[in-house]
Amino acid sequence: MLKNGIARSLRASAYTRPAFQRAFQPKVVVPAISQRFASTEGGAKEGKIHQVIGAVVDVKFDTDALPAILNALNTTNGDNKLVLEVAQHMGENVVRCIAMDGTEGLVRGRKVTDTGAPITIPVGPATLGRIMNVTGDPIDERGPIKTDKYAPIHADAPLFVDQSTSAEVLVTGIKVVDLLAPYARGGKIGLFGGAGVGKTVFIQELINNIAKAHGGFSVFTGVGERTREGNDLYHEMQETGVINLDGESKVALVFGQMNEPPGARARVALTGSPSEGKNNSYPAVWPPEARNQLSTAFDTLALINSAVVVQIIRAAARAYKHRHTKNDDEDEDDLDRAVRSARERVAEQISTAEHEDDLADDDDDDDADLEDLDLDDLELEEDAALEQIVDITHALVNVDVPRSKNNAHFRTLLGRRSELDSIQICCDLSFAPGLDDVLASPEPPEWSFFLNLPSPSTVQWGIYAICLEKKGKPKMLYIGSGTRMRDGVAARMAHYKPSLANQPSLVGPAFKAGYRVTHHGLLCWGKTPAAGFTPRARALYLALEATFTTIFHAVVERPRIDRHYEHLLLWSRESVDWDPLCSHLSLTEPIRGGVGKTEEELEVAALARKYEKAAKAKPKKTRASIPGAARQHFLLMKKIYDAKKRAADPGAYDEHARVRQRAYHARKKAEDPKGYKAHQDHMARGYLAKRLAADPVGYRATLNRRSRESRAKKRAQDPEAFDARAREQARRYAATAKAKKLAAGVPPKKRQKKE
């Protein structure tokens, strides 16, 4: 189930995207960049150099109308032309500029002219086979570039409506790249490596293949390259025929070498970058006819390469999914053999098929070539429900809402479509029967759709729906997810009972109001992932829970937040026949399981938990576990041993026993102070109850005697304090007795006045 557009390009008609994916129009929000770059009418035309600091040059004008930022200023340094680019307005009619060439010999007071536009370079067929610098001047000693077409290096960004939304493969002609790591057409590719590993050689090979195999055009821009490497590249392209000094060339070279000023190196990439016009995926120096020719070549070839790459990705995805899920149905060796077999099939088809000429000549040959690729074996027909749900999930995760309403980890893990697709492939998701028809319908589903959802059969993860009903009251819907490693979604669904506590904030009051669960079923489910894949899989299930909660209106209305998700809704809230029971979206919840840990760390932690759990479950060998006769023998031997030790040295034995008893009590008190105190109180009450039952009269006489002795001892120590405490106790006793009589309805006795 590929979401990168490859499968979409192989079908006759692409899946119709929902309305929420309409392109954003930037020009209604921000002004055109060209208006910011252009000089104001009546601006300063001439100025003088005010200060020179290396590559930074300050220019002063006589009026307040200064050149606009990024305007190009021309001056002379000896016999050479020098171009300055405005970078900052300093105040007092001074602008700070960056020099595009060396400033050695430049003096104050020299005349500077404002061109009224950004740096402009020549474009068109005349640039092919030529070497230019950052300002578009030729540096190959072959004379000036003869053209009447020029374009600025700064231009408006292309509109989204002018950009392609489908992902296509750029055919490089290098099998390792096209089969294992295909390049996206119109995208950016970075090559990272040390010195001398072949980065420039690789780019040269790409240019050579595009020029020879597809008749395309290229622009090589060297930013900070070595002069020697640029010279070698120029001569090698002449030898291979990419640059023909006497005929048509296929490449233009733009250099800002490492020995040039920083201004040249900072702007040389823009010289070879996309410029104005509708076809913004091609550099400015490419002529229109070259753009059309290259576009036609890629349009015809990307289809075949897409089918070739799909076979590799299909087999590799099954092997990757096997390693990240608890799937014992397939053997890993079989999957590896499938990957190797797919690669061999692809290599054989590439070596024997001549797709380019057949596709360019006749549409009927297109169908024949596609049939030769055995596309039926690839199972490219995607599940409509899966595609639409994943599309909405990706859009939901990337909605710009306040941070308190969305956990940033979801955008980190699922924000990129490629990451989301790889995670959902590994999860091997399945959806409820009839869900694709429900999502394609212009009307919301009937209540019977939720009543017919399937129940979980094994330990698995999933998204569930809880249906609650009460006679004479509206139906209520709750949607949640179950992602526990031990028992999965089944245990979570069994939690919704009126007799159980800790229910969701709206489900508990519904139970108290008389609602009962009439059905619970699964909307989406998948196998339990491996421990190292758990956080990413849990993030996907929580995001899917938020998606189902949103589209089925299972969350309460929140005006301030709902406006961010209005474009994702398939139906209006008023059209559904149930009330929501979810208080929030799951995107606000934390992702349990160790989001910041690596896959190896998660596997090690899971293994440690497994061993710890096994150790706790192992029964301990205690005295109570010793059965019958063995226990009696153990107690008898202990009595004999204690008797021998006491007879040998009674004093030492008793002291050792007291020490052990104190240590035992200290250990118990430190482990659980409250439990220890409760146990001691319980033992004391039991001891006193036994004495009272054995001799009630003698026990009470003993208590009274001890009480009198204690009072006499305290009176002897401090008579005044003892008398004061006795009076206070008597006063409290009288007040308590009076309160009890009043509570019982006994009127207080009136005191008689003494005569």
PDB file of N, CA and C in Angstrom, residues 108-185:
ATOM      1  N   ARG A 108      37.071  55.102  -1.559  1.00  0.00           N
ATOM      2  CA  ARG A 108      35.900  55.911  -1.225  1.00  0.00           C
ATOM      3  C   ARG A 108      35.671  56.975  -2.287  1.00  0.00           C
ATOM      4  N   GLY A 109      34.393  57.334  -2.442  1.00  0.00           N
ATOM      5  CA  GLY A 109      34.024  58.385  -3.372  1.00  0.00           C
ATOM      6  C   GLY A 109      33.763  57.912  -4.776  1.00  0.00           C
ATOM      7  N   ARG A 110      33.975  56.624  -5.054  1.00  0.00           N
ATOM      8  CA  ARG A 110      33.751  56.136  -6.413  1.00  0.00           C
ATOM      9  C   ARG A 110      32.256  56.087  -6.697  1.00  0.00           C
ATOM     10  N   LYS A 111      31.892  56.389  -7.918  1.00  0.00           N
ATOM     11  CA  LYS A 111      30.497  56.482  -8.337  1.00  0.00           C
ATOM     12  C   LYS A 111      29.858  55.096  -8.394  1.00  0.00           C
ATOM     13  N   VAL A 112      28.600  55.016  -7.892  1.00  0.00           N
ATOM     14  CA  VAL A 112      27.823  53.776  -7.887  1.00  0.00           C
ATOM     15  C   VAL A 112      26.468  54.051  -8.517  1.00  0.00           C
ATOM     16  N   THR A 113      25.997  53.140  -9.379  1.00  0.00           N
ATOM     17  CA  THR A 113      24.730  53.311 -10.090  1.00  0.00           C
ATOM     18  C   THR A 113      23.748  52.220  -9.682  1.00  0.00           C
ATOM     19  N   ASP A 114      22.516  52.622  -9.389  1.00  0.00           N
ATOM     20  CA  ASP A 114      21.453  51.673  -9.033  1.00  0.00           C
ATOM     21  C   ASP A 114      20.803  51.161 -10.307  1.00  0.00           C
ATOM     22  N   THR A 115      20.748  49.827 -10.476  1.00  0.00           N
ATOM     23  CA  THR A 115      20.126  49.244 -11.669  1.00  0.00           C
ATOM     24  C   THR A 115      18.606  49.186 -11.560  1.00  0.00           C
ATOM     25  N   GLY A 116      18.060  49.317 -10.348  1.00  0.00           N
ATOM     26  CA  GLY A 116      16.614  49.265 -10.173  1.00  0.00           C
ATOM     27  C   GLY A 116      16.030  47.868 -10.192  1.00  0.00           C
ATOM     28  N   ALA A 117      16.853  46.833 -10.168  1.00  0.00           N
ATOM     29  CA  ALA A 117      16.385  45.445 -10.228  1.00  0.00           C
ATOM     30  C   ALA A 117      17.420  44.551  -9.556  1.00  0.00           C
ATOM     31  N   PRO A 118      17.051  43.320  -9.218  1.00  0.00           N
ATOM     32  CA  PRO A 118      18.052  42.396  -8.673  1.00  0.00           C
ATOM     33  C   PRO A 118      19.104  42.032  -9.714  1.00  0.00           C
ATOM     34  N   ILE A 119      20.078  41.249  -9.300  1.00  0.00           N
ATOM     35  CA  ILE A 119      21.110  40.781 -10.227  1.00  0.00           C
ATOM     36  C   ILE A 119      20.437  39.992 -11.345  1.00  0.00           C
ATOM     37  N   THR A 120      20.740  40.335 -12.581  1.00  0.00           N
ATOM     38  CA  THR A 120      20.109  39.741 -13.752  1.00  0.00           C
ATOM     39  C   THR A 120      21.143  38.971 -14.549  1.00  0.00           C
ATOM     40  N   ILE A 121      20.772  37.771 -15.001  1.00  0.00           N
ATOM     41  CA  ILE A 121      21.699  36.902 -15.725  1.00  0.00           C
ATOM     42  C   ILE A 121      21.087  36.507 -17.059  1.00  0.00           C
ATOM     43  N   PRO A 122      21.908  36.155 -18.052  1.00  0.00           N
ATOM     44  CA  PRO A 122      21.379  35.693 -19.341  1.00  0.00           C
ATOM     45  C   PRO A 122      20.780  34.300 -19.216  1.00  0.00           C
ATOM     46  N   VAL A 123      19.717  34.023 -19.971  1.00  0.00           N
ATOM     47  CA  VAL A 123      19.059  32.720 -19.987  1.00  0.00           C
ATOM     48  C   VAL A 123      18.805  32.329 -21.429  1.00  0.00           C
ATOM     49  N   GLY A 124      18.426  31.073 -21.624  1.00  0.00           N
ATOM     50  CA  GLY A 124      18.101  30.611 -22.957  1.00  0.00           C
ATOM     51  C   GLY A 124      19.135  29.669 -23.522  1.00  0.00           C
ATOM     52  N   PRO A 125      18.966  29.252 -24.784  1.00  0.00           N
ATOM     53  CA  PRO A 125      19.886  28.283 -25.404  1.00  0.00           C
ATOM     54  C   PRO A 125      21.319  28.775 -25.485  1.00  0.00           C
ATOM     55  N   ALA A 126      21.523  30.086 -25.493  1.00  0.00           N
ATOM     56  CA  ALA A 126      22.884  30.604 -25.628  1.00  0.00           C
ATOM     57  C   ALA A 126      23.752  30.280 -24.425  1.00  0.00           C
ATOM     58  N   THR A 127      23.149  29.924 -23.303  1.00  0.00           N
ATOM     59  CA  THR A 127      23.944  29.621 -22.106  1.00  0.00           C
ATOM     60  C   THR A 127      24.470  28.193 -22.095  1.00  0.00           C
ATOM     61  N   LEU A 128      23.936  27.314 -22.963  1.00  0.00           N
ATOM     62  CA  LEU A 128      24.373  25.918 -22.980  1.00  0.00           C
ATOM     63  C   LEU A 128      25.807  25.820 -23.469  1.00  0.00           C
ATOM     64  N   GLY A 129      26.607  25.073 -22.751  1.00  0.00           N
ATOM     65  CA  GLY A 129      28.011  24.907 -23.092  1.00  0.00           C
ATOM     66  C   GLY A 129      28.908  26.015 -22.591  1.00  0.00           C
ATOM     67  N   ARG A 130      28.358  26.976 -21.868  1.00  0.00           N
ATOM     68  CA  ARG A 130      29.145  28.105 -21.386  1.00  0.00           C
ATOM     69  C   ARG A 130      29.356  27.998 -19.874  1.00  0.00           C
ATOM     70  N   ILE A 131      30.398  28.694 -19.395  1.00  0.00           N
ATOM     71  CA  ILE A 131      30.698  28.776 -17.967  1.00  0.00           C
ATOM     72  C   ILE A 131      30.482  30.218 -17.539  1.00  0.00           C
ATOM     73  N   MET A 132      29.666  30.418 -16.485  1.00  0.00           N
ATOM     74  CA  MET A 132      29.336  31.761 -16.018  1.00  0.00           C
ATOM     75  C   MET A 132      29.688  31.888 -14.546  1.00  0.00           C
ATOM     76  N   ASN A 133      29.799  33.144 -14.108  1.00  0.00           N
ATOM     77  CA  ASN A 133      29.980  33.414 -12.685  1.00  0.00           C
ATOM     78  C   ASN A 133      28.647  33.811 -12.080  1.00  0.00           C
ATOM     79  N   VAL A 134      28.672  34.325 -10.858  1.00  0.00           N
ATOM     80  CA  VAL A 134      27.440  34.612 -10.143  1.00  0.00           C
ATOM     81  C   VAL A 134      26.610  35.695 -10.811  1.00  0.00           C
ATOM     82  N   THR A 135      27.233  36.623 -11.508  1.00  0.00           N
ATOM     83  CA  THR A 135      26.502  37.719 -12.159  1.00  0.00           C
ATOM     84  C   THR A 135      26.155  37.416 -13.600  1.00  0.00           C
ATOM     85  N   GLY A 136      26.414  36.192 -14.072  1.00  0.00           N
ATOM     86  CA  GLY A 136      26.080  35.820 -15.439  1.00  0.00           C
ATOM     87  C   GLY A 136      27.126  36.176 -16.465  1.00  0.00           C
ATOM     88  N   ASP A 137      28.284  36.650 -16.058  1.00  0.00           N
ATOM     89  CA  ASP A 137      29.346  36.984 -17.004  1.00  0.00           C
ATOM     90  C   ASP A 137      30.098  35.719 -17.383  1.00  0.00           C
ATOM     91  N   PRO A 138      30.413  35.520 -18.678  1.00  0.00           N
ATOM     92  CA  PRO A 138      31.149  34.316 -19.091  1.00  0.00           C
ATOM     93  C   PRO A 138      32.586  34.363 -18.592  1.00  0.00           C
ATOM     94  N   ILE A 139      33.080  33.198 -18.157  1.00  0.00           N
ATOM     95  CA  ILE A 139      34.456  33.111 -17.661  1.00  0.00           C
ATOM     96  C   ILE A 139      35.222  31.995 -18.370  1.00  0.00           C
ATOM     97  N   ASP A 140      34.726  31.570 -19.552  1.00  0.00           N
ATOM     98  CA  ASP A 140      35.379  30.499 -20.301  1.00  0.00           C
ATOM     99  C   ASP A 140      36.226  31.021 -21.449  1.00  0.00           C
ATOM    100  N   GLU A 141      36.375  32.369 -21.550  1.00  0.00           N
ATOM    101  CA  GLU A 141      37.207  33.003 -22.574  1.00  0.00           C
ATOM    102  C   GLU A 141      36.730  32.652 -23.978  1.00  0.00           C
ATOM    103  N   ARG A 142      35.418  32.550 -24.147  1.00  0.00           N
ATOM    104  CA  ARG A 142      34.837  32.281 -25.471  1.00  0.00           C
ATOM    105  C   ARG A 142      33.956  33.427 -25.929  1.00  0.00           C
ATOM    106  N   GLY A 143      34.185  34.590 -25.401  1.00  0.00           N
ATOM    107  CA  GLY A 143      33.431  35.756 -25.803  1.00  0.00           C
ATOM    108  C   GLY A 143      32.146  35.919 -25.033  1.00  0.00           C
ATOM    109  N   PRO A 144      31.419  36.995 -25.290  1.00  0.00           N
ATOM    110  CA  PRO A 144      30.168  37.245 -24.566  1.00  0.00           C
ATOM    111  C   PRO A 144      29.075  36.256 -24.963  1.00  0.00           C
ATOM    112  N   ILE A 145      28.086  36.115 -24.075  1.00  0.00           N
ATOM    113  CA  ILE A 145      26.926  35.261 -24.348  1.00  0.00           C
ATOM    114  C   ILE A 145      25.926  36.073 -25.159  1.00  0.00           C
ATOM    115  N   LYS A 146      25.640  35.623 -26.360  1.00  0.00           N
ATOM    116  CA  LYS A 146      24.768  36.358 -27.272  1.00  0.00           C
ATOM    117  C   LYS A 146      23.324  35.923 -27.049  1.00  0.00           C
ATOM    118  N   THR A 147      22.605  36.711 -26.313  1.00  0.00           N
ATOM    119  CA  THR A 147      21.195  36.440 -26.044  1.00  0.00           C
ATOM    120  C   THR A 147      20.507  37.737 -25.678  1.00  0.00           C
ATOM    121  N   ASP A 148      19.214  37.779 -25.940  1.00  0.00           N
ATOM    122  CA  ASP A 148      18.421  38.941 -25.548  1.00  0.00           C
ATOM    123  C   ASP A 148      17.457  38.602 -24.414  1.00  0.00           C
ATOM    124  N   LYS A 149      17.651  37.433 -23.786  1.00  0.00           N
ATOM    125  CA  LYS A 149      16.788  37.002 -22.689  1.00  0.00           C
ATOM    126  C   LYS A 149      17.573  37.056 -21.387  1.00  0.00           C
ATOM    127  N   TYR A 150      17.023  37.748 -20.406  1.00  0.00           N
ATOM    128  CA  TYR A 150      17.655  37.868 -19.092  1.00  0.00           C
ATOM    129  C   TYR A 150      16.591  37.615 -18.017  1.00  0.00           C
ATOM    130  N   ALA A 151      17.030  37.154 -16.870  1.00  0.00           N
ATOM    131  CA  ALA A 151      16.111  36.864 -15.762  1.00  0.00           C
ATOM    132  C   ALA A 151      16.809  37.174 -14.450  1.00  0.00           C
ATOM    133  N   PRO A 152      16.069  37.662 -13.443  1.00  0.00           N
ATOM    134  CA  PRO A 152      16.678  37.948 -12.130  1.00  0.00           C
ATOM    135  C   PRO A 152      16.918  36.660 -11.346  1.00  0.00           C
ATOM    136  N   ILE A 153      17.913  36.696 -10.472  1.00  0.00           N
ATOM    137  CA  ILE A 153      18.183  35.512  -9.645  1.00  0.00           C
ATOM    138  C   ILE A 153      17.189  35.399  -8.495  1.00  0.00           C
ATOM    139  N   HIS A 154      16.510  36.498  -8.134  1.00  0.00           N
ATOM    140  CA  HIS A 154      15.446  36.474  -7.126  1.00  0.00           C
ATOM    141  C   HIS A 154      14.116  36.575  -7.850  1.00  0.00           C
ATOM    142  N   ALA A 155      13.191  35.678  -7.551  1.00  0.00           N
ATOM    143  CA  ALA A 155      11.905  35.672  -8.234  1.00  0.00           C
ATOM    144  C   ALA A 155      10.835  35.173  -7.280  1.00  0.00           C
ATOM    145  N   ASP A 156       9.577  35.333  -7.701  1.00  0.00           N
ATOM    146  CA  ASP A 156       8.452  34.857  -6.894  1.00  0.00           C
ATOM    147  C   ASP A 156       8.484  33.336  -6.772  1.00  0.00           C
ATOM    148  N   ALA A 157       8.032  32.837  -5.640  1.00  0.00           N
ATOM    149  CA  ALA A 157       7.888  31.394  -5.471  1.00  0.00           C
ATOM    150  C   ALA A 157       6.735  30.895  -6.333  1.00  0.00           C
ATOM    151  N   PRO A 158       6.814  29.696  -6.870  1.00  0.00           N
ATOM    152  CA  PRO A 158       5.721  29.183  -7.706  1.00  0.00           C
ATOM    153  C   PRO A 158       4.457  28.964  -6.887  1.00  0.00           C
ATOM    154  N   LEU A 159       3.315  29.198  -7.516  1.00  0.00           N
ATOM    155  CA  LEU A 159       2.041  28.952  -6.852  1.00  0.00           C
ATOM    156  C   LEU A 159       1.826  27.453  -6.668  1.00  0.00           C
ATOM    157  N   PHE A 160       1.109  27.103  -5.628  1.00  0.00           N
ATOM    158  CA  PHE A 160       0.819  25.695  -5.395  1.00  0.00           C
ATOM    159  C   PHE A 160      -0.039  25.105  -6.519  1.00  0.00           C
ATOM    160  N   VAL A 161      -0.898  25.928  -7.093  1.00  0.00           N
ATOM    161  CA  VAL A 161      -1.752  25.418  -8.166  1.00  0.00           C
ATOM    162  C   VAL A 161      -0.949  25.104  -9.410  1.00  0.00           C
ATOM    163  N   ASP A 162       0.247  25.685  -9.540  1.00  0.00           N
ATOM    164  CA  ASP A 162       1.104  25.410 -10.690  1.00  0.00           C
ATOM    165  C   ASP A 162       2.042  24.241 -10.448  1.00  0.00           C
ATOM    166  N   GLN A 163       2.050  23.702  -9.235  1.00  0.00           N
ATOM    167  CA  GLN A 163       2.945  22.602  -8.913  1.00  0.00           C
ATOM    168  C   GLN A 163       2.201  21.277  -8.979  1.00  0.00           C
ATOM    169  N   SER A 164       2.937  20.243  -9.333  1.00  0.00           N
ATOM    170  CA  SER A 164       2.361  18.907  -9.416  1.00  0.00           C
ATOM    171  C   SER A 164       2.222  18.310  -8.021  1.00  0.00           C
ATOM    172  N   THR A 165       1.095  17.643  -7.784  1.00  0.00           N
ATOM    173  CA  THR A 165       0.861  17.015  -6.479  1.00  0.00           C
ATOM    174  C   THR A 165       1.201  15.533  -6.474  1.00  0.00           C
ATOM    175  N   SER A 166       1.516  14.965  -7.635  1.00  0.00           N
ATOM    176  CA  SER A 166       1.837  13.540  -7.710  1.00  0.00           C
ATOM    177  C   SER A 166       3.335  13.329  -7.595  1.00  0.00           C
ATOM    178  N   ALA A 167       3.715  12.252  -6.944  1.00  0.00           N
ATOM    179  CA  ALA A 167       5.130  11.908  -6.785  1.00  0.00           C
ATOM    180  C   ALA A 167       5.562  11.006  -7.929  1.00  0.00           C
ATOM    181  N   GLU A 168       6.604  11.395  -8.638  1.00  0.00           N
ATOM    182  CA  GLU A 168       7.120  10.630  -9.759  1.00  0.00           C
ATOM    183  C   GLU A 168       8.604  10.388  -9.557  1.00  0.00           C
ATOM    184  N   VAL A 169       9.109   9.379 -10.242  1.00  0.00           N
ATOM    185  CA  VAL A 169      10.500   8.972 -10.080  1.00  0.00           C
ATOM    186  C   VAL A 169      11.350   9.593 -11.171  1.00  0.00           C
ATOM    187  N   LEU A 170      12.497  10.150 -10.797  1.00  0.00           N
ATOM    188  CA  LEU A 170      13.467  10.685 -11.744  1.00  0.00           C
ATOM    189  C   LEU A 170      14.383   9.549 -12.188  1.00  0.00           C
ATOM    190  N   VAL A 171      14.329   9.220 -13.466  1.00  0.00           N
ATOM    191  CA  VAL A 171      15.148   8.136 -13.997  1.00  0.00           C
ATOM    192  C   VAL A 171      16.574   8.633 -14.159  1.00  0.00           C
ATOM    193  N   THR A 172      17.507   8.057 -13.406  1.00  0.00           N
ATOM    194  CA  THR A 172      18.912   8.473 -13.473  1.00  0.00           C
ATOM    195  C   THR A 172      19.741   7.603 -14.392  1.00  0.00           C
ATOM    196  N   GLY A 173      19.278   6.376 -14.696  1.00  0.00           N
ATOM    197  CA  GLY A 173      20.074   5.465 -15.496  1.00  0.00           C
ATOM    198  C   GLY A 173      21.083   4.685 -14.688  1.00  0.00           C
ATOM    199  N   ILE A 174      21.200   4.966 -13.399  1.00  0.00           N
ATOM    200  CA  ILE A 174      22.094   4.232 -12.504  1.00  0.00           C
ATOM    201  C   ILE A 174      21.229   3.225 -11.748  1.00  0.00           C
ATOM    202  N   LYS A 175      21.446   1.939 -11.993  1.00  0.00           N
ATOM    203  CA  LYS A 175      20.539   0.908 -11.480  1.00  0.00           C
ATOM    204  C   LYS A 175      20.474   0.900  -9.961  1.00  0.00           C
ATOM    205  N   VAL A 176      21.601   1.115  -9.315  1.00  0.00           N
ATOM    206  CA  VAL A 176      21.604   1.090  -7.851  1.00  0.00           C
ATOM    207  C   VAL A 176      20.675   2.155  -7.296  1.00  0.00           C
ATOM    208  N   VAL A 177      20.667   3.322  -7.931  1.00  0.00           N
ATOM    209  CA  VAL A 177      19.817   4.421  -7.467  1.00  0.00           C
ATOM    210  C   VAL A 177      18.366   4.165  -7.833  1.00  0.00           C
ATOM    211  N   ASP A 178      18.113   3.801  -9.085  1.00  0.00           N
ATOM    212  CA  ASP A 178      16.736   3.645  -9.552  1.00  0.00           C
ATOM    213  C   ASP A 178      16.006   2.497  -8.862  1.00  0.00           C
ATOM    214  N   LEU A 179      16.733   1.468  -8.438  1.00  0.00           N
ATOM    215  CA  LEU A 179      16.077   0.303  -7.841  1.00  0.00           C
ATOM    216  C   LEU A 179      15.985   0.383  -6.328  1.00  0.00           C
ATOM    217  N   LEU A 180      17.023   0.865  -5.688  1.00  0.00           N
ATOM    218  CA  LEU A 180      17.067   0.826  -4.223  1.00  0.00           C
ATOM    219  C   LEU A 180      16.721   2.154  -3.579  1.00  0.00           C
ATOM    220  N   ALA A 181      17.110   3.269  -4.178  1.00  0.00           N
ATOM    221  CA  ALA A 181      16.841   4.587  -3.583  1.00  0.00           C
ATOM    222  C   ALA A 181      16.476   5.563  -4.687  1.00  0.00           C
ATOM    223  N   PRO A 182      15.299   5.401  -5.287  1.00  0.00           N
ATOM    224  CA  PRO A 182      14.940   6.266  -6.423  1.00  0.00           C
ATOM    225  C   PRO A 182      14.802   7.722  -6.009  1.00  0.00           C
ATOM    226  N   TYR A 183      15.163   8.605  -6.928  1.00  0.00           N
ATOM    227  CA  TYR A 183      15.056  10.039  -6.694  1.00  0.00           C
ATOM    228  C   TYR A 183      13.670  10.516  -7.114  1.00  0.00           C
ATOM    229  N   ALA A 184      13.123  11.444  -6.355  1.00  0.00           N
ATOM    230  CA  ALA A 184      11.815  12.019  -6.682  1.00  0.00           C
ATOM    231  C   ALA A 184      11.995  13.135  -7.701  1.00  0.00           C
ATOM    232  N   ARG A 185      11.204  13.089  -8.734  1.00  0.00           N
ATOM    233  CA  ARG A 185      11.284  14.121  -9.760  1.00  0.00           C
ATOM    234  C   ARG A 185      10.784  15.450  -9.205  1.00  0.00           C
TER     235      ARG A 185
END
